[in-house]
Coordinates of C-alpha atoms and ligand atoms in Angstrom, one line a residue:
M1 CA 0.2 0.1 -0.1
V2 CA 1.3 3.5 -0.8
K3 CA 1.7 5.7 2.3
T4 CA 2.7 9.0 0.8
Q5 CA 0.9 11.3 1.8
H6 CA 1.6 13.8 -1.5
L7 CA 0.3 12.0 -4.4
S8 CA 0.7 12.9 -8.1
S9 CA -1.5 12.1 -11.5
R10 CA -1.0 12.6 -14.4
N11 CA -2.4 12.4 -17.8
S12 CA -3.0 8.6 -18.7
G13 CA -2.7 6.0 -21.5
P14 CA -6.1 4.0 -22.0
L15 CA -7.2 2.3 -19.2
R16 CA -8.1 -1.2 -19.6
G17 CA -9.0 -4.5 -17.6
Q18 CA -11.3 -5.3 -14.9
L19 CA -11.4 -3.9 -11.4
R20 CA -13.2 -5.2 -8.4
A21 CA -13.7 -2.0 -6.1
P22 CA -13.8 -2.0 -1.8
S23 CA -16.8 -3.8 -0.8
D24 CA -19.6 -1.6 0.2
K25 CA -19.2 0.7 4.0
S26 CA -22.6 1.2 4.5
I27 CA -23.1 -2.9 4.5
S28 CA -19.9 -3.5 6.5
H29 CA -20.9 -1.5 9.2
R30 CA -24.5 -3.0 9.7
S31 CA -22.7 -6.5 9.3
L32 CA -20.8 -6.2 12.2
I33 CA -23.3 -4.6 14.2
L34 CA -26.6 -6.3 13.2
G35 CA -24.3 -9.3 13.7
T36 CA -23.3 -7.6 17.7
S37 CA -27.2 -8.3 17.9
C38 CA -27.5 -11.0 16.7
V39 CA -27.8 -14.6 19.1
G40 CA -24.8 -16.9 17.7
E41 CA -22.2 -16.3 14.9
T42 CA -22.8 -14.2 12.3
R43 CA -20.7 -15.0 8.9
I44 CA -19.3 -12.1 6.5
S45 CA -17.2 -12.6 3.9
N46 CA -15.6 -9.8 1.4
L47 CA -16.0 -7.5 4.8
L48 CA -14.8 -4.2 4.0
E49 CA -11.2 -4.0 5.4
A50 CA -10.6 -0.2 5.6
E51 CA -9.6 2.0 8.5
D52 CA -13.5 3.2 9.0
I53 CA -14.7 -0.3 9.2
M54 CA -12.0 -1.6 11.8
A55 CA -13.4 1.2 14.0
T56 CA -16.6 -0.5 14.2
A57 CA -15.1 -3.4 15.0
R58 CA -13.4 -2.6 17.5
A59 CA -16.8 -0.4 19.0
M60 CA -18.7 -3.7 18.9
Q61 CA -16.4 -5.6 20.6
A62 CA -15.9 -3.4 22.9
L63 CA -19.4 -3.5 23.4
G64 CA -19.4 -7.2 24.2
G65 CA -19.5 -8.4 20.5
Q66 CA -16.7 -11.2 20.1
I67 CA -15.2 -10.0 16.1
D68 CA -12.6 -12.6 14.4
Q69 CA -11.0 -12.1 10.8
T70 CA -10.7 -16.2 10.3
A71 CA -9.3 -15.2 6.8
K72 CA -8.5 -12.6 4.5
C73 CA -12.0 -10.4 4.3
E74 CA -13.7 -13.1 6.0
W75 CA -14.9 -12.2 9.6
T76 CA -17.0 -14.0 12.5
V77 CA -19.3 -11.9 14.6
R78 CA -20.6 -13.6 17.9
G79 CA -23.5 -11.6 19.0
V80 CA -24.7 -11.0 22.0
G81 CA -28.4 -10.4 21.0
T82 CA -30.9 -7.6 21.5
G83 CA -30.5 -5.5 24.6
G84 CA -27.3 -7.7 25.8
L85 CA -24.6 -4.4 25.0
S86 CA -22.1 -4.7 27.9
T87 CA -20.6 -1.3 29.3
P88 CA -17.2 -0.9 27.5
A89 CA -13.9 0.0 29.4
S90 CA -12.9 3.1 27.5
D91 CA -13.8 5.5 24.9
L92 CA -15.1 4.2 21.7
D93 CA -13.1 5.8 19.5
F94 CA -14.5 5.8 15.3
G95 CA -11.5 7.9 13.7
N96 CA -13.2 9.2 10.9
S97 CA -15.9 7.3 10.5
G98 CA -19.3 9.4 11.0
T99 CA -21.6 6.0 10.1
G100 CA -20.0 3.7 12.6
V101 CA -20.5 6.7 15.5
R102 CA -23.8 7.6 14.4
L103 CA -25.3 4.3 14.1
C104 CA -23.3 3.2 17.1
M105 CA -25.2 6.0 19.4
G106 CA -28.0 5.1 18.0
L107 CA -27.8 0.9 19.1
V108 CA -26.1 2.5 22.5
A109 CA -29.2 4.9 23.2
S110 CA -31.6 1.6 24.3
H111 CA -28.8 0.0 26.7
N112 CA -28.7 1.6 30.4
M113 CA -24.9 2.6 30.1
T114 CA -23.0 5.4 29.6
V115 CA -20.3 5.6 26.5
R116 CA -18.2 8.1 25.7
F117 CA -17.6 8.8 21.6
T118 CA -14.6 10.3 19.8
G119 CA -13.3 10.7 16.8
D120 CA -10.6 12.6 14.5
S121 CA -10.9 16.1 14.2
S122 CA -12.4 16.1 10.7
L123 CA -15.5 13.6 12.3
S124 CA -15.3 16.0 15.5
G125 CA -16.5 19.0 13.7
R126 CA -19.4 17.4 12.4
P127 CA -23.0 17.3 13.3
M128 CA -24.2 14.9 16.5
G129 CA -27.2 16.5 17.3
R130 CA -29.0 15.5 14.1
I131 CA -28.5 11.9 16.2
L132 CA -29.3 13.0 19.5
T133 CA -32.0 14.8 18.8
P134 CA -34.3 12.1 18.4
L135 CA -32.5 9.4 21.0
A136 CA -33.2 12.3 23.4
D137 CA -36.7 11.7 22.8
I138 CA -36.4 7.5 23.0
G139 CA -34.8 8.4 26.9
A140 CA -31.5 8.7 26.1
T141 CA -29.5 11.9 27.8
V142 CA -26.4 13.2 26.9
L143 CA -24.2 14.3 29.4
D144 CA -21.5 15.7 28.2
S145 CA -20.8 17.4 24.4
D146 CA -19.5 20.6 22.7
D147 CA -22.6 22.2 20.9
G148 CA -23.6 18.8 19.5
R149 CA -20.1 17.8 18.5
L150 CA -17.9 14.5 19.4
P151 CA -16.4 13.9 22.0
V152 CA -20.0 13.1 23.0
T153 CA -21.0 10.9 26.2
L154 CA -24.5 9.5 25.7
K155 CA -26.1 8.1 28.9
G156 CA -28.4 5.4 27.3
A157 CA -32.2 5.2 28.3
R158 CA -32.8 3.0 31.0
D159 CA -36.3 2.8 29.8
P160 CA -36.7 3.5 26.3
M161 CA -39.8 4.8 24.5
P162 CA -40.7 4.3 21.2
I163 CA -41.5 7.3 18.7
S164 CA -42.4 8.3 15.4
Y165 CA -39.5 10.0 14.3
T166 CA -39.8 12.3 10.5
L167 CA -36.8 13.1 9.4
P168 CA -35.7 16.9 9.1
V169 CA -32.7 15.9 6.3
A170 CA -32.2 12.9 4.2
S171 CA -29.9 10.9 5.9
A172 CA -29.7 7.6 6.0
Q173 CA -27.5 7.5 8.9
V174 CA -30.1 9.5 11.2
K175 CA -33.3 6.6 9.9
S176 CA -30.1 3.8 11.0
A177 CA -29.3 5.7 14.0
V178 CA -33.2 5.9 15.1
L179 CA -34.0 2.1 13.9
L180 CA -31.4 0.8 15.6
A181 CA -32.3 2.7 19.2
G182 CA -35.7 0.5 18.6
L183 CA -34.1 -3.2 18.6
N184 CA -33.5 -2.5 22.5
T185 CA -37.0 -0.5 22.5
P186 CA -40.3 -2.5 23.8
G187 CA -43.2 -1.7 20.9
I188 CA -42.7 -0.3 17.3
M189 CA -40.1 2.3 16.6
T190 CA -41.4 4.4 13.4
V191 CA -38.8 6.3 11.1
I192 CA -40.6 8.5 8.4
E193 CA -38.4 10.0 5.6
P194 CA -39.5 12.5 3.2
V195 CA -37.6 11.2 0.3
P196 CA -36.0 7.5 0.1
T197 CA -32.3 7.0 1.4
R198 CA -30.5 4.0 1.1
D199 CA -32.0 0.8 2.9
H200 CA -29.3 -1.7 3.7
T201 CA -30.1 -1.0 7.9
E202 CA -33.9 -2.1 7.1
R203 CA -32.8 -4.9 4.4
M204 CA -30.7 -6.4 6.9
L205 CA -32.7 -6.2 9.7
E206 CA -35.7 -8.2 7.7
F207 CA -32.6 -10.7 6.7
F208 CA -31.7 -11.4 10.6
G209 CA -35.3 -11.5 11.0
A210 CA -36.9 -9.0 12.3
E211 CA -40.4 -7.5 12.0
V212 CA -39.6 -4.5 9.7
K213 CA -43.0 -2.7 7.9
I214 CA -42.1 -0.6 5.2
E215 CA -44.8 1.9 3.8
P216 CA -44.4 4.9 1.2
D217 CA -45.4 8.1 2.3
N218 CA -46.2 11.3 0.3
G219 CA -43.7 10.1 -2.3
G220 CA -41.1 8.8 0.6
R221 CA -41.3 6.0 3.2
R222 CA -42.4 4.8 6.2
I223 CA -40.4 2.3 8.2
Q224 CA -42.0 0.3 11.6
L225 CA -39.4 -2.0 13.1
T226 CA -41.0 -3.6 16.1
G227 CA -39.0 -4.2 19.2
Q228 CA -36.9 -6.6 21.3
P229 CA -36.7 -9.4 18.0
E230 CA -34.6 -11.9 18.2
L231 CA -32.0 -11.6 15.9
N232 CA -30.9 -15.5 14.4
P233 CA -27.0 -14.8 12.9
G234 CA -26.7 -15.5 8.9
H235 CA -23.9 -15.2 6.4
I236 CA -23.5 -11.5 4.8
I237 CA -21.6 -11.7 1.3
V238 CA -20.6 -7.8 1.2
P239 CA -20.8 -6.5 -2.4
A240 CA -18.4 -4.0 -4.2
D241 CA -19.4 -0.4 -3.4
P242 CA -21.3 1.9 -5.7
S243 CA -18.9 4.8 -3.9
S244 CA -15.7 3.2 -4.8
A245 CA -16.8 2.0 -8.5
A246 CA -17.9 5.3 -8.9
F247 CA -13.8 6.4 -9.3
P248 CA -12.2 3.8 -12.1
M249 CA -16.4 4.2 -13.0
V250 CA -15.2 8.1 -14.2
A251 CA -11.4 7.5 -14.8
A252 CA -12.4 5.1 -17.8
L253 CA -15.5 7.7 -18.9
I254 CA -12.9 10.8 -19.3
T255 CA -9.4 8.6 -20.7
P256 CA -9.4 8.3 -24.2
G257 CA -10.1 4.5 -25.4
S258 CA -10.1 3.5 -22.1
D259 CA -12.5 0.0 -21.2
V260 CA -13.2 -1.0 -18.4
V261 CA -15.2 -3.4 -16.2
L262 CA -16.2 -3.2 -13.0
S263 CA -17.0 -6.5 -11.4
D264 CA -19.6 -7.2 -8.5
V265 CA -21.1 -3.5 -8.2
M266 CA -24.4 -3.1 -5.8
L267 CA -26.8 -1.7 -7.6
N268 CA -29.0 -1.0 -5.0
P269 CA -31.6 1.6 -6.5
T270 CA -30.7 3.4 -3.8
R271 CA -27.5 4.3 -4.5
T272 CA -27.9 4.5 -8.4
G273 CA -28.0 8.0 -8.9
L274 CA -24.3 8.8 -10.0
I275 CA -25.1 5.9 -13.5
M276 CA -27.9 7.2 -14.5
T277 CA -26.5 10.9 -14.8
L278 CA -23.6 9.7 -16.0
R279 CA -25.5 8.3 -18.8
E280 CA -27.5 11.1 -19.2
M281 CA -24.0 12.6 -19.8
G282 CA -23.3 10.7 -22.3
G283 CA -21.4 7.9 -20.4
D284 CA -21.2 3.9 -22.6
I285 CA -22.3 2.2 -19.1
T286 CA -23.5 -1.2 -19.5
I287 CA -24.9 -3.2 -17.1
V288 CA -24.4 -7.2 -17.5
N289 CA -24.7 -10.2 -15.1
E290 CA -27.3 -8.8 -12.9
R291 CA -28.1 -10.9 -10.3
E292 CA -29.0 -11.4 -7.0
A293 CA -26.6 -12.1 -4.0
G294 CA -27.5 -11.3 0.3
G295 CA -31.2 -8.9 -0.5
E296 CA -29.3 -6.8 -3.1
T297 CA -29.0 -6.4 -6.7
I298 CA -25.2 -6.4 -8.2
G299 CA -24.1 -6.9 -11.5
D300 CA -20.6 -6.2 -13.7
L301 CA -20.4 -2.8 -15.5
K302 CA -18.7 -2.9 -18.6
I303 CA -17.1 1.4 -19.3
K304 CA -16.1 2.7 -22.1
A305 CA -14.4 6.7 -22.2
S306 CA -16.6 8.5 -23.2
A307 CA -17.2 12.3 -24.8
L308 CA -19.9 13.4 -22.2
K309 CA -22.2 16.7 -22.2
G310 CA -23.0 18.5 -19.3
V311 CA -26.7 17.5 -17.7
D312 CA -28.7 19.4 -14.9
V313 CA -29.3 17.3 -11.7
P314 CA -32.2 17.6 -9.8
A315 CA -31.9 17.8 -6.2
N316 CA -34.6 14.9 -5.4
R317 CA -31.1 12.7 -6.9
A318 CA -29.1 14.0 -4.1
P319 CA -29.7 11.5 -2.0
S320 CA -28.8 8.2 -4.1
M321 CA -25.9 9.8 -5.3
I322 CA -24.3 11.9 -2.0
D323 CA -21.0 10.3 -1.8
E324 CA -20.4 10.9 -5.8
Y325 CA -20.6 14.2 -6.3
P326 CA -16.7 15.1 -5.6
I327 CA -16.3 12.7 -8.8
L328 CA -19.8 13.5 -10.6
C329 CA -17.6 17.4 -10.5
V330 CA -14.6 15.4 -12.2
A331 CA -16.7 14.1 -15.0
A332 CA -18.3 17.8 -15.5
A333 CA -14.9 18.9 -15.6
C334 CA -14.5 17.0 -18.9
A335 CA -17.6 17.7 -20.4
A336 CA -18.8 19.7 -22.6
G337 CA -20.9 22.4 -20.7
Q338 CA -22.1 23.2 -18.0
T339 CA -23.3 20.8 -15.3
R340 CA -26.1 21.8 -12.9
M341 CA -25.8 19.9 -9.8
A342 CA -28.7 21.5 -6.7
G343 CA -29.4 20.3 -3.5
L344 CA -25.8 19.9 -2.3
G345 CA -26.6 21.4 1.5
E346 CA -25.6 17.9 2.8
L347 CA -22.5 18.4 1.3
R348 CA -21.5 21.0 3.3
V349 CA -21.2 18.6 6.6
K350 CA -19.9 15.1 5.0
E351 CA -15.8 14.6 6.4
S352 CA -15.4 17.8 4.7
D353 CA -17.5 21.0 3.8
R354 CA -17.1 18.8 0.1
L355 CA -18.9 21.7 -1.5
A356 CA -16.1 24.3 -0.6
A357 CA -13.6 21.2 -0.9
M358 CA -14.7 21.0 -4.8
A359 CA -14.7 24.4 -5.7
A360 CA -11.4 25.6 -3.9
G361 CA -9.9 22.3 -6.1
L362 CA -11.4 22.7 -9.3
K363 CA -10.3 26.4 -9.4
A364 CA -6.6 25.3 -8.7
C365 CA -6.7 23.1 -11.7
G366 CA -8.1 25.7 -13.7
V367 CA -12.2 24.4 -13.8
G368 CA -14.9 27.1 -14.2
H369 CA -17.3 26.4 -11.6
L370 CA -20.0 28.7 -9.4
E371 CA -20.6 27.5 -6.2
G372 CA -24.1 28.6 -4.4
E373 CA -25.1 27.7 -1.0
D374 CA -26.6 24.6 -1.9
N375 CA -25.8 24.4 -6.2
L376 CA -22.7 24.2 -7.8
I377 CA -22.3 24.7 -11.5
V378 CA -19.2 23.6 -13.4
T379 CA -18.2 24.4 -16.8
G380 CA -16.6 21.5 -18.3
G381 CA -13.5 22.1 -21.3
P382 CA -10.2 21.2 -21.5
V383 CA -8.9 20.8 -17.8
P384 CA -5.2 22.5 -17.2
G385 CA -4.2 21.2 -13.0
G386 CA -0.9 21.7 -12.9
A387 CA -2.2 22.4 -9.4
T388 CA -1.8 20.8 -5.5
V389 CA -5.7 20.4 -4.0
K390 CA -6.2 20.4 -0.2
T391 CA -8.3 17.0 1.0
H392 CA -9.0 18.4 4.4
M393 CA -9.4 14.7 5.8
D394 CA -11.6 14.0 2.8
H395 CA -11.1 10.6 1.0
R396 CA -13.0 11.0 -1.7
I397 CA -11.7 14.7 -2.5
A398 CA -8.5 13.0 -2.6
M399 CA -9.8 10.2 -5.2
A400 CA -11.7 13.2 -6.5
F401 CA -8.7 15.3 -7.6
L402 CA -6.2 12.5 -8.5
I403 CA -8.7 11.1 -10.9
L404 CA -9.3 14.4 -12.5
G405 CA -5.0 14.8 -13.0
L406 CA -5.5 11.0 -15.6
A407 CA -7.2 13.4 -18.0
S408 CA -5.6 17.2 -17.5
E409 CA -2.7 18.6 -19.0
N410 CA -0.4 18.8 -16.3
P411 CA -0.2 16.7 -13.3
V412 CA -2.7 17.1 -10.0
T413 CA -1.5 16.7 -6.9
I414 CA -2.6 16.0 -3.7
D415 CA -1.5 17.3 0.1
D416 CA -2.4 14.1 1.8
G417 CA -3.8 10.5 0.3
S418 CA -3.6 8.9 4.1
M419 CA -7.4 9.6 4.2
I420 CA -8.2 7.2 1.5
A421 CA -7.1 4.0 3.8
T422 CA -10.8 4.9 5.1
S423 CA -12.6 3.3 2.1
F424 CA -10.2 2.2 -0.5
P425 CA -7.0 1.5 0.9
A426 CA -5.6 -0.2 -2.7
F427 CA -6.4 2.6 -4.6
V428 CA -3.0 3.6 -6.0
E429 CA -2.4 0.2 -7.0
Q430 CA -5.8 -0.6 -8.5
M431 CA -5.9 2.1 -10.5
N432 CA -2.4 1.8 -12.0
A433 CA -3.1 -1.5 -12.9
L434 CA -5.4 -0.4 -15.3
G435 CA -3.1 1.8 -16.7
A436 CA -2.8 4.9 -14.3
N437 CA -0.3 6.8 -13.3
I438 CA -0.5 7.5 -9.5
G439 CA 2.4 7.8 -7.5
Q440 CA 4.6 10.0 -5.4
Q441 CA 4.0 13.6 -6.6
A442 CA 5.7 14.3 -10.0
N443 CA 8.6 16.2 -10.3
Ligands
S3P501 C1 -24.4 6.7 4.8 C2 -24.9 7.2 4.6 C3 -24.9 8.6 4.5 C4 -23.5 8.5 3.6 C5 -22.7 8.2 4.0 C6 -22.6 6.8 3.9 C7 -25.1 4.9 5.5 O1 -25.3 9.4 5.1 O2 -22.8 9.8 2.7 O3 -21.0 7.9 3.6 O4 -24.0 4.5 5.2 O5 -26.2 5.7 6.0 P1 -26.2 10.6 5.2 O6 -26.9 9.6 6.1 O7 -25.2 11.7 6.2 O8 -26.6 11.0 4.0

């Protein structure tokens, strides 16, 4: 694995070959958390062995789960059953992972125990109030927190109460935190989401035997979980992460002559907004070998270099591609005309303020753009590059600009590649195996 902080990418020849993107981060977190809530042993194949997931694995271990690696990417989780968590001996440190900490706070909130949650400086700047508000309604108490930021000391409810919670922001993390709190709460926990968000928690709860009722609700969904189920262990096979596959996908589209196959990609409709958008832009993306595995649709994607054109990306598509805007900006920078993206407010509270970080990086690379409060317009054309981009401890900003460098006139350098390990540890090696030219700072 390349450990260098400064990485550069430069104009590359055609990308050719096959790549299996790392396993899905959302499903990997949930398999460890829900595996710990089962009675007995869950097997996980293709677990994402990246830093975010390892933080969740350590946390589940500290809460009483027995988590073991049996072979590369093969793990077992011996669960403690619903309500069976034990108080951890020390703080739970989630590093860079917003999903890990928010889902885990939800799980803990309905247990009569006090836990201190910490994270790195990026995670400590992100809002936790969106989770803490519904968890307080359920009966948990925040004993200590700096304005709804980490570190947070949370005292779980002794007598948790089911609530009906309408999400004020389209967030699968908030939805999942409330549902996970519902596991050890008697009665029915209800979450209403005005816009559908990724549904892996609901699917996996059902897979493990919980009673989950999902109904349409004014264009969104009403999800009801019956509390205190006995969850039965199973075998989870984690597919490739569409949010990570997005990087080689766009790389192949913008690098002339490329012809790449991305295997095993999860095609859950709550995650495929980028594929839809890239196709509208003229991207040659074919799905083959579509199949069902572990409750999810997966397929292989054939990608050929394409002449892209700018499009309008509507606000209501944002939840289905929320992590993909950095790499969409790269596609837009290489497309003819303008790409207008709306409904991007949530990008301001990701691993970095992604809207500001992308705007600053595009400016440094000579790409025309206009940044609004919650929207962005990118004007495509030849990309000068030749800049060093600040990544603000954000893996997706880092990878996006390394991909831009593959199609720009001059190399693009990023100030810090270390965070790439949170989701895509072998990014440089796997991209270079396709023919990309990414390495230590160019001279
Ligand atoms: C995730 C939900 C999204 C996404 C994150 C993973 C999840 O966050 O950005 O990378 O696994 O539930 P929000 O729920 O805050 O939109």
